[in-house]
Coordinates of C-alpha atoms in Angstrom, one line a residue:
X1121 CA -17.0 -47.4 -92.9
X1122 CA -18.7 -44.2 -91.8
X1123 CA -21.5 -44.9 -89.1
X1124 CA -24.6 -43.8 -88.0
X1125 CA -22.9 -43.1 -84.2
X1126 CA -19.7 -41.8 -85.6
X1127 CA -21.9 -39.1 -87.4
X1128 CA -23.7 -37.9 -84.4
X1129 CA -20.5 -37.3 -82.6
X1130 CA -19.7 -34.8 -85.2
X1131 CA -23.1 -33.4 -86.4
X1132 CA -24.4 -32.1 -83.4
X1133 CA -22.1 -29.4 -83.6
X1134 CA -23.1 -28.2 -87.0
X1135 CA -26.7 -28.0 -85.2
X1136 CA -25.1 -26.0 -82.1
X1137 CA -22.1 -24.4 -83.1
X1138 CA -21.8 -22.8 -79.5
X1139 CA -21.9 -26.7 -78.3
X1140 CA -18.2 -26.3 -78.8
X1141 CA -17.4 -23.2 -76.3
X1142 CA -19.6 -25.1 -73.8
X1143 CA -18.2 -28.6 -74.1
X1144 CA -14.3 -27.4 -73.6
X1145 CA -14.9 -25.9 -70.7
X1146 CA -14.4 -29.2 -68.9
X1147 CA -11.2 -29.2 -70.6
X1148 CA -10.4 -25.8 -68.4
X1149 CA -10.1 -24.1 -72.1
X1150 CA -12.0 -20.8 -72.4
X1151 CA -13.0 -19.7 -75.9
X1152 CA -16.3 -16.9 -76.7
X1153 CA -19.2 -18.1 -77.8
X1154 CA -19.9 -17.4 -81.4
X1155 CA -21.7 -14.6 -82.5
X1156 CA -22.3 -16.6 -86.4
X1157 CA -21.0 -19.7 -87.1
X1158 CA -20.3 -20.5 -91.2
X1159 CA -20.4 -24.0 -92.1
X1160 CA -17.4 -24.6 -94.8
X1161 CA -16.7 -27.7 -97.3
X1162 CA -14.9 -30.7 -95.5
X1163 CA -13.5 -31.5 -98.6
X1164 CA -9.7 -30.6 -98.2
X1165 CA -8.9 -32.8 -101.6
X1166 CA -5.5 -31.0 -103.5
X1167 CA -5.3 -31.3 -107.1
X1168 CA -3.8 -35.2 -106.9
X1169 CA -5.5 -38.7 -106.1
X1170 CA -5.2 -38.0 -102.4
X1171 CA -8.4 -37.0 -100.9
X1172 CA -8.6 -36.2 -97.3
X1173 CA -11.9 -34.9 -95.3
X1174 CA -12.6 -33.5 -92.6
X1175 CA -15.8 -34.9 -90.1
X1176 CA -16.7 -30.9 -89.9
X1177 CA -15.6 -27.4 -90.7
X1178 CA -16.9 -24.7 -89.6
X1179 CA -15.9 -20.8 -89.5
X1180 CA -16.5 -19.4 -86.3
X1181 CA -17.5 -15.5 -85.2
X1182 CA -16.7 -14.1 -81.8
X1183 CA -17.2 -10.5 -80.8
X1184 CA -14.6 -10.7 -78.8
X1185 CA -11.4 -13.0 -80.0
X1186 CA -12.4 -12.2 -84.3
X1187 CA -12.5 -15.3 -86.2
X1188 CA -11.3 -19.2 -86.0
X1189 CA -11.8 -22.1 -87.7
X1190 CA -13.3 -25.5 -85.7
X1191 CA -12.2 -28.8 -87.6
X1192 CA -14.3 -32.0 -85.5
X1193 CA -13.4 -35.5 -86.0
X1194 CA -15.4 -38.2 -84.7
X1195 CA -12.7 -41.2 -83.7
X1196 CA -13.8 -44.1 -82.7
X1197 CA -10.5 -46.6 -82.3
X1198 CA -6.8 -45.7 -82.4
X1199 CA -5.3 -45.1 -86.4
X1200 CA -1.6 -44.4 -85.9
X1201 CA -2.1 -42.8 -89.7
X1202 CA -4.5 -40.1 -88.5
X1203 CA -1.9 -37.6 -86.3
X1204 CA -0.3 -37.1 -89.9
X1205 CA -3.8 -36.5 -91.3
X1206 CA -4.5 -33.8 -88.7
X1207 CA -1.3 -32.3 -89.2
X1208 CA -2.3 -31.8 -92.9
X1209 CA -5.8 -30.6 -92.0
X1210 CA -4.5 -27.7 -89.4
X1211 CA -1.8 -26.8 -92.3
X1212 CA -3.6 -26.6 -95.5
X1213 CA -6.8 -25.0 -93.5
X1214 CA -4.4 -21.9 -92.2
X1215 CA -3.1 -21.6 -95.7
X1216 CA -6.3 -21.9 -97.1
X1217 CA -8.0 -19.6 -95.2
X1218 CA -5.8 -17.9 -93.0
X1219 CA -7.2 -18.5 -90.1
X1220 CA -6.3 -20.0 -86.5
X1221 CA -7.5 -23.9 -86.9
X1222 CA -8.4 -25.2 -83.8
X1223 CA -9.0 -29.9 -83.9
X1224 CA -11.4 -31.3 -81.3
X1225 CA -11.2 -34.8 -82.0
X1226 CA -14.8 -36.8 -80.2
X1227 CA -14.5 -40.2 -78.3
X1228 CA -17.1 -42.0 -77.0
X1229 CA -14.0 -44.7 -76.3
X1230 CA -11.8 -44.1 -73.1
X1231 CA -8.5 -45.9 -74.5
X1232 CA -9.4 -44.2 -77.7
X1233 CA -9.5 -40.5 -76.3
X1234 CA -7.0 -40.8 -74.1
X1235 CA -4.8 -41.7 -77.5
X1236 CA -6.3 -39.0 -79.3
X1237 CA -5.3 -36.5 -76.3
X1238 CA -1.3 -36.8 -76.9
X1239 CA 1.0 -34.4 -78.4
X1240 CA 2.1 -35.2 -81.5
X1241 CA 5.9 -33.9 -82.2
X1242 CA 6.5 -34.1 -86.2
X1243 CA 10.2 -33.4 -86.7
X1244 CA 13.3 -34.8 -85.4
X1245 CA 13.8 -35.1 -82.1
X1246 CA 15.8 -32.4 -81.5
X1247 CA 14.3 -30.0 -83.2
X1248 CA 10.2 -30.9 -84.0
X1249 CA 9.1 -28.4 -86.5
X1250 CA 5.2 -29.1 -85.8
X1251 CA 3.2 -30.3 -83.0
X1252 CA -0.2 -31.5 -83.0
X1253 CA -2.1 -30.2 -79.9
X1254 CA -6.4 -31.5 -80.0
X1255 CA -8.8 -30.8 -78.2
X1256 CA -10.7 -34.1 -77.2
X1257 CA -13.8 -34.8 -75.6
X1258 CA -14.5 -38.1 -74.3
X1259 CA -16.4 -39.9 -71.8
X1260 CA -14.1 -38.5 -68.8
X1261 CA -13.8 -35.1 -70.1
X1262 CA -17.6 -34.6 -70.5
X1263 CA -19.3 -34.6 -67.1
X1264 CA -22.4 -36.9 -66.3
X1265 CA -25.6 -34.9 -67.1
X1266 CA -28.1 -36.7 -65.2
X1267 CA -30.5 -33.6 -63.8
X1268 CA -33.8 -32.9 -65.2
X1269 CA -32.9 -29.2 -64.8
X1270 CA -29.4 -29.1 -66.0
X1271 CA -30.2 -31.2 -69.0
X1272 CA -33.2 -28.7 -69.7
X1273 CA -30.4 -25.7 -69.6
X1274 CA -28.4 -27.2 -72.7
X1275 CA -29.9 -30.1 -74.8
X1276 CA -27.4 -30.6 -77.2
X1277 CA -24.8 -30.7 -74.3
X1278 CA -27.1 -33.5 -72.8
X1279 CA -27.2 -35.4 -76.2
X1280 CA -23.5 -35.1 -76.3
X1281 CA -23.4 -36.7 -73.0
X1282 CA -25.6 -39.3 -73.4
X1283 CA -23.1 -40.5 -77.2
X1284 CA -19.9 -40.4 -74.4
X1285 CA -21.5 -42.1 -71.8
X1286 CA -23.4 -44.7 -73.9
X1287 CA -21.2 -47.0 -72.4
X1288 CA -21.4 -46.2 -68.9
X1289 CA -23.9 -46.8 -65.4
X1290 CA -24.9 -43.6 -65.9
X1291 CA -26.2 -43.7 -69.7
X1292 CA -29.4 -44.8 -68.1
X1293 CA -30.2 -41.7 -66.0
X1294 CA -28.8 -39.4 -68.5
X1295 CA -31.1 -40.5 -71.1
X1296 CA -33.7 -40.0 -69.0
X1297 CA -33.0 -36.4 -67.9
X1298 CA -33.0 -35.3 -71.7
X1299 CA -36.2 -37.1 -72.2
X1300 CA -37.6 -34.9 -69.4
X1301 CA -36.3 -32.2 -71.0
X1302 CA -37.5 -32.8 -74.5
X1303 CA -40.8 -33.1 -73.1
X1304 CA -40.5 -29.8 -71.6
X1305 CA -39.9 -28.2 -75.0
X1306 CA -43.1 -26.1 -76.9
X1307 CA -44.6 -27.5 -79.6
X1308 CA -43.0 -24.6 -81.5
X1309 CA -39.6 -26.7 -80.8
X1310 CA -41.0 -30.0 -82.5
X1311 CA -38.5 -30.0 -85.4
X1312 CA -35.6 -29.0 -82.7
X1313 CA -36.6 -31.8 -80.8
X1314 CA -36.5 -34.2 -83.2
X1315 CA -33.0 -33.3 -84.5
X1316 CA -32.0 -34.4 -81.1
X1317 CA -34.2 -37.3 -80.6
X1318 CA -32.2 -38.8 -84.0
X1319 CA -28.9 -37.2 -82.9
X1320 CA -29.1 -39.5 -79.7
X1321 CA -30.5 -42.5 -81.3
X1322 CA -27.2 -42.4 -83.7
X1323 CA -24.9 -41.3 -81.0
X1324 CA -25.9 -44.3 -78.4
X1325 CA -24.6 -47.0 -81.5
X1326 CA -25.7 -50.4 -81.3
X1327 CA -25.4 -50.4 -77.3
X1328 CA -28.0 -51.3 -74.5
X1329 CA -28.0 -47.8 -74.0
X1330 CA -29.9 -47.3 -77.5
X1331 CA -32.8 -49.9 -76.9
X1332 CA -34.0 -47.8 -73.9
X1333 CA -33.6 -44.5 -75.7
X1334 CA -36.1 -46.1 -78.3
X1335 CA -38.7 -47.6 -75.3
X1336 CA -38.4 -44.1 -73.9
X1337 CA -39.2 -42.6 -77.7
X1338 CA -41.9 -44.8 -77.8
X1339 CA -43.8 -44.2 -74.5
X1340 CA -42.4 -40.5 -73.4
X1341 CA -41.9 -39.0 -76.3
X1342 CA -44.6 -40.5 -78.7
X1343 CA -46.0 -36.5 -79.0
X1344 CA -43.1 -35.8 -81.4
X1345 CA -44.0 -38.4 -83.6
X1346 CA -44.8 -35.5 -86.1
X1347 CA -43.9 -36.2 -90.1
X1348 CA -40.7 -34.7 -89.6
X1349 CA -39.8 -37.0 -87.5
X1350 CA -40.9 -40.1 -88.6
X1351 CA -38.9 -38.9 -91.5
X1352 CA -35.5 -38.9 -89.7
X1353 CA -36.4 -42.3 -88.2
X1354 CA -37.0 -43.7 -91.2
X1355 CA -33.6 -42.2 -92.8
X1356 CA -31.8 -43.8 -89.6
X1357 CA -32.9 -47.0 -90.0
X1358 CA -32.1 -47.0 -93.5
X1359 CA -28.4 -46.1 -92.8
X1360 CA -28.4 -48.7 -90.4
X1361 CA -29.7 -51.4 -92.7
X1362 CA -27.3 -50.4 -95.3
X1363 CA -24.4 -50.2 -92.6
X1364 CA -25.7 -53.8 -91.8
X1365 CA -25.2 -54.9 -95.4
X1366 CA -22.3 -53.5 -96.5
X1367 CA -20.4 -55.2 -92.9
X1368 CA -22.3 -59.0 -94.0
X1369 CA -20.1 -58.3 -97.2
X1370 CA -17.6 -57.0 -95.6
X1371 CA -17.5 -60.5 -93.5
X1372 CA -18.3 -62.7 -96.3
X1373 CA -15.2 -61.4 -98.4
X1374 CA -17.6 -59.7 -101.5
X1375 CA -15.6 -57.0 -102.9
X1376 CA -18.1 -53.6 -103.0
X1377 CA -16.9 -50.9 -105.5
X1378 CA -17.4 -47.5 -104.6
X1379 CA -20.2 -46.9 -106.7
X1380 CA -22.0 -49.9 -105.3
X1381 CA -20.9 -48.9 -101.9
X1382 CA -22.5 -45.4 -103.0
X1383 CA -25.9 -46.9 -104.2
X1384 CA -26.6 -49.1 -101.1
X1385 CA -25.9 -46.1 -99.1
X1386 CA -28.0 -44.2 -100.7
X1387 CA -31.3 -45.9 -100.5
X1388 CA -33.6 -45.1 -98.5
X1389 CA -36.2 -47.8 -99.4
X1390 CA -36.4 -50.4 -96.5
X1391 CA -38.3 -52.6 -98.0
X1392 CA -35.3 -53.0 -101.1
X1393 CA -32.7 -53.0 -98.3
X1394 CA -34.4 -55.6 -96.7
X1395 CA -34.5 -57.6 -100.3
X1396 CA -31.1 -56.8 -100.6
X1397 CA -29.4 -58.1 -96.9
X1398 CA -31.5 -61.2 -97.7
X1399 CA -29.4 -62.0 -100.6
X1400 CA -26.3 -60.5 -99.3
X1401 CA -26.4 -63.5 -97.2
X1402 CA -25.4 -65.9 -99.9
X1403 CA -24.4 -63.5 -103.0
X1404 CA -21.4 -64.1 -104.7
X1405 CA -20.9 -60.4 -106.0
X1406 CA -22.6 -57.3 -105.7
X1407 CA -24.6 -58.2 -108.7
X1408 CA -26.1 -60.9 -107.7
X1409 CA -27.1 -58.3 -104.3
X1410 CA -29.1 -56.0 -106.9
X1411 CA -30.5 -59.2 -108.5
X1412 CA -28.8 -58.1 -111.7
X1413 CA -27.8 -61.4 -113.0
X1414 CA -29.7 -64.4 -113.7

């Protein structure tokens, strides 16, 4: 099941393309900033019952180095399925498009990252005919940003940092240095802002770390609590309510079709969700969630 965190990790760079060029230099990989960034369908579905996505595609422009695609996946535990998977993204995308595919694969889990950083031989032994290489970024790959200053010089880098080191001492500090630098932001920037200020709510998960980004939302930050924002609040707290249901299923053994999967997810009402985890807690079926049966 897709969640709110797991989106962040992802997202962020479809709001900062560049984020990318920035973020792997901790990885002591160089690559040029791009000039235009083209976001493309994640949907790499063939013409069978087999569909595979990708968290996030994007085309990227460089003056310098022409043009490359960026597939991001957000992973947040080991799946000893998904090295196959990312072999068939990086293959169809070159055929598809003919372009260089490049995989940075997003950890906010050490053990996690450190799985997602290994070199994947597919072949025999003696002679593998692919290899999978990712990029990853995880907690000890992204430095600490924990300065006023250097969180003012790159907020999405500091949002980044803040989802991989949710976890961590230093969440606390970090989450205040991007408040600082939020604050410091025009009032021409409010819709910017609050991109971020939902981005790192999602990102932080259901961790200590997220309770004191929302005290430090409602004291320091209560000048962005424009329309727009209220807005995406309201959106993330629905996804987490539905999240919340569909796991209480989950747990109780309720079997949720995809379209009723699909429906809970998509409401945005609180007040129905709220109707609805009430009676997830002792509905037999889906049904009986929607109050569709006597």
């Amino acid at each position: 099941m897709v969640s709110s965190s797991h989106e962040a990790l992802h997202r962020i760079f479809q709001e900062d393309p560049a984020l990318f060029a920035r973020a792997v230099k901790a990885l002591g990989v160089s690559f040029a900033e791009p000039v235009s960034a083209v976001p493309l369908t994640t949907d790499l579905t063939e013409n069978r019952p087999v569909e595979r996505r990708v968290d996030t595609l994007l085309r990227m422009e460089t003056g310098d180095n022409g043009s490359f695609l960026l597939a991001v996946e957000s992973q947040g535990k080991q799946d000893r399925d998904k090295p196959a998977s990312w072999a068939y993204y990086l293959s169809h995308l070159h055929a598809k498009y003919r372009l260089p595919p490049v995989l940075l694969v997003v950890c906010a889990d050490r053990r996690t990252a450190a799985w997602a950083a290994r070199h994947v031989d597919i072949g025999p032994p003696q002679w593998p005919s692919l290899t999978v290489r990712p990029l990853v970024l995880g907690p000890d790959q992204l430095p600490v940003i924990d300065s006023p200053d250097e969180a003012a010089r790159d907020i999405p880098l500091t949002v980044l940092s803040a989802a991989l080191h949710r976890r961590d001492p230093d969440a606390d500090a970090i989450l205040k240095a991007l408040a600082s630098a939020l604050k410091g932001l025009s009032a021409d920037d409010e819709n910017t802002a609050s991109i971020f200020i939902e981005l790192t709510e999602q990102g932080l998960g259901k961790t200590p770390a997220a309770e004191l980004w929302r005290q430090i939302m409602a004291a320091d930050l209560s000048f962005f609590q424009s329309e727009t924002a209220q807005s995406l609040r309201a959106e993330g707290r629905a996804e987490g309510r539905a999240e919340d249901i569909l796991l209480l299923l989950e747990r109780r053994g309720v079997v949720v079709s995809e379209g009723e999967r699909a429906r809970i997810v998509g409401c945005g009402d609180l007040d129905v969700l709220g109707v609805w985890f009430s009676r997830a807690i002792t509905a037999s079926s889906v049904a009986e969630v929607f109050g569709e049966t006597e």
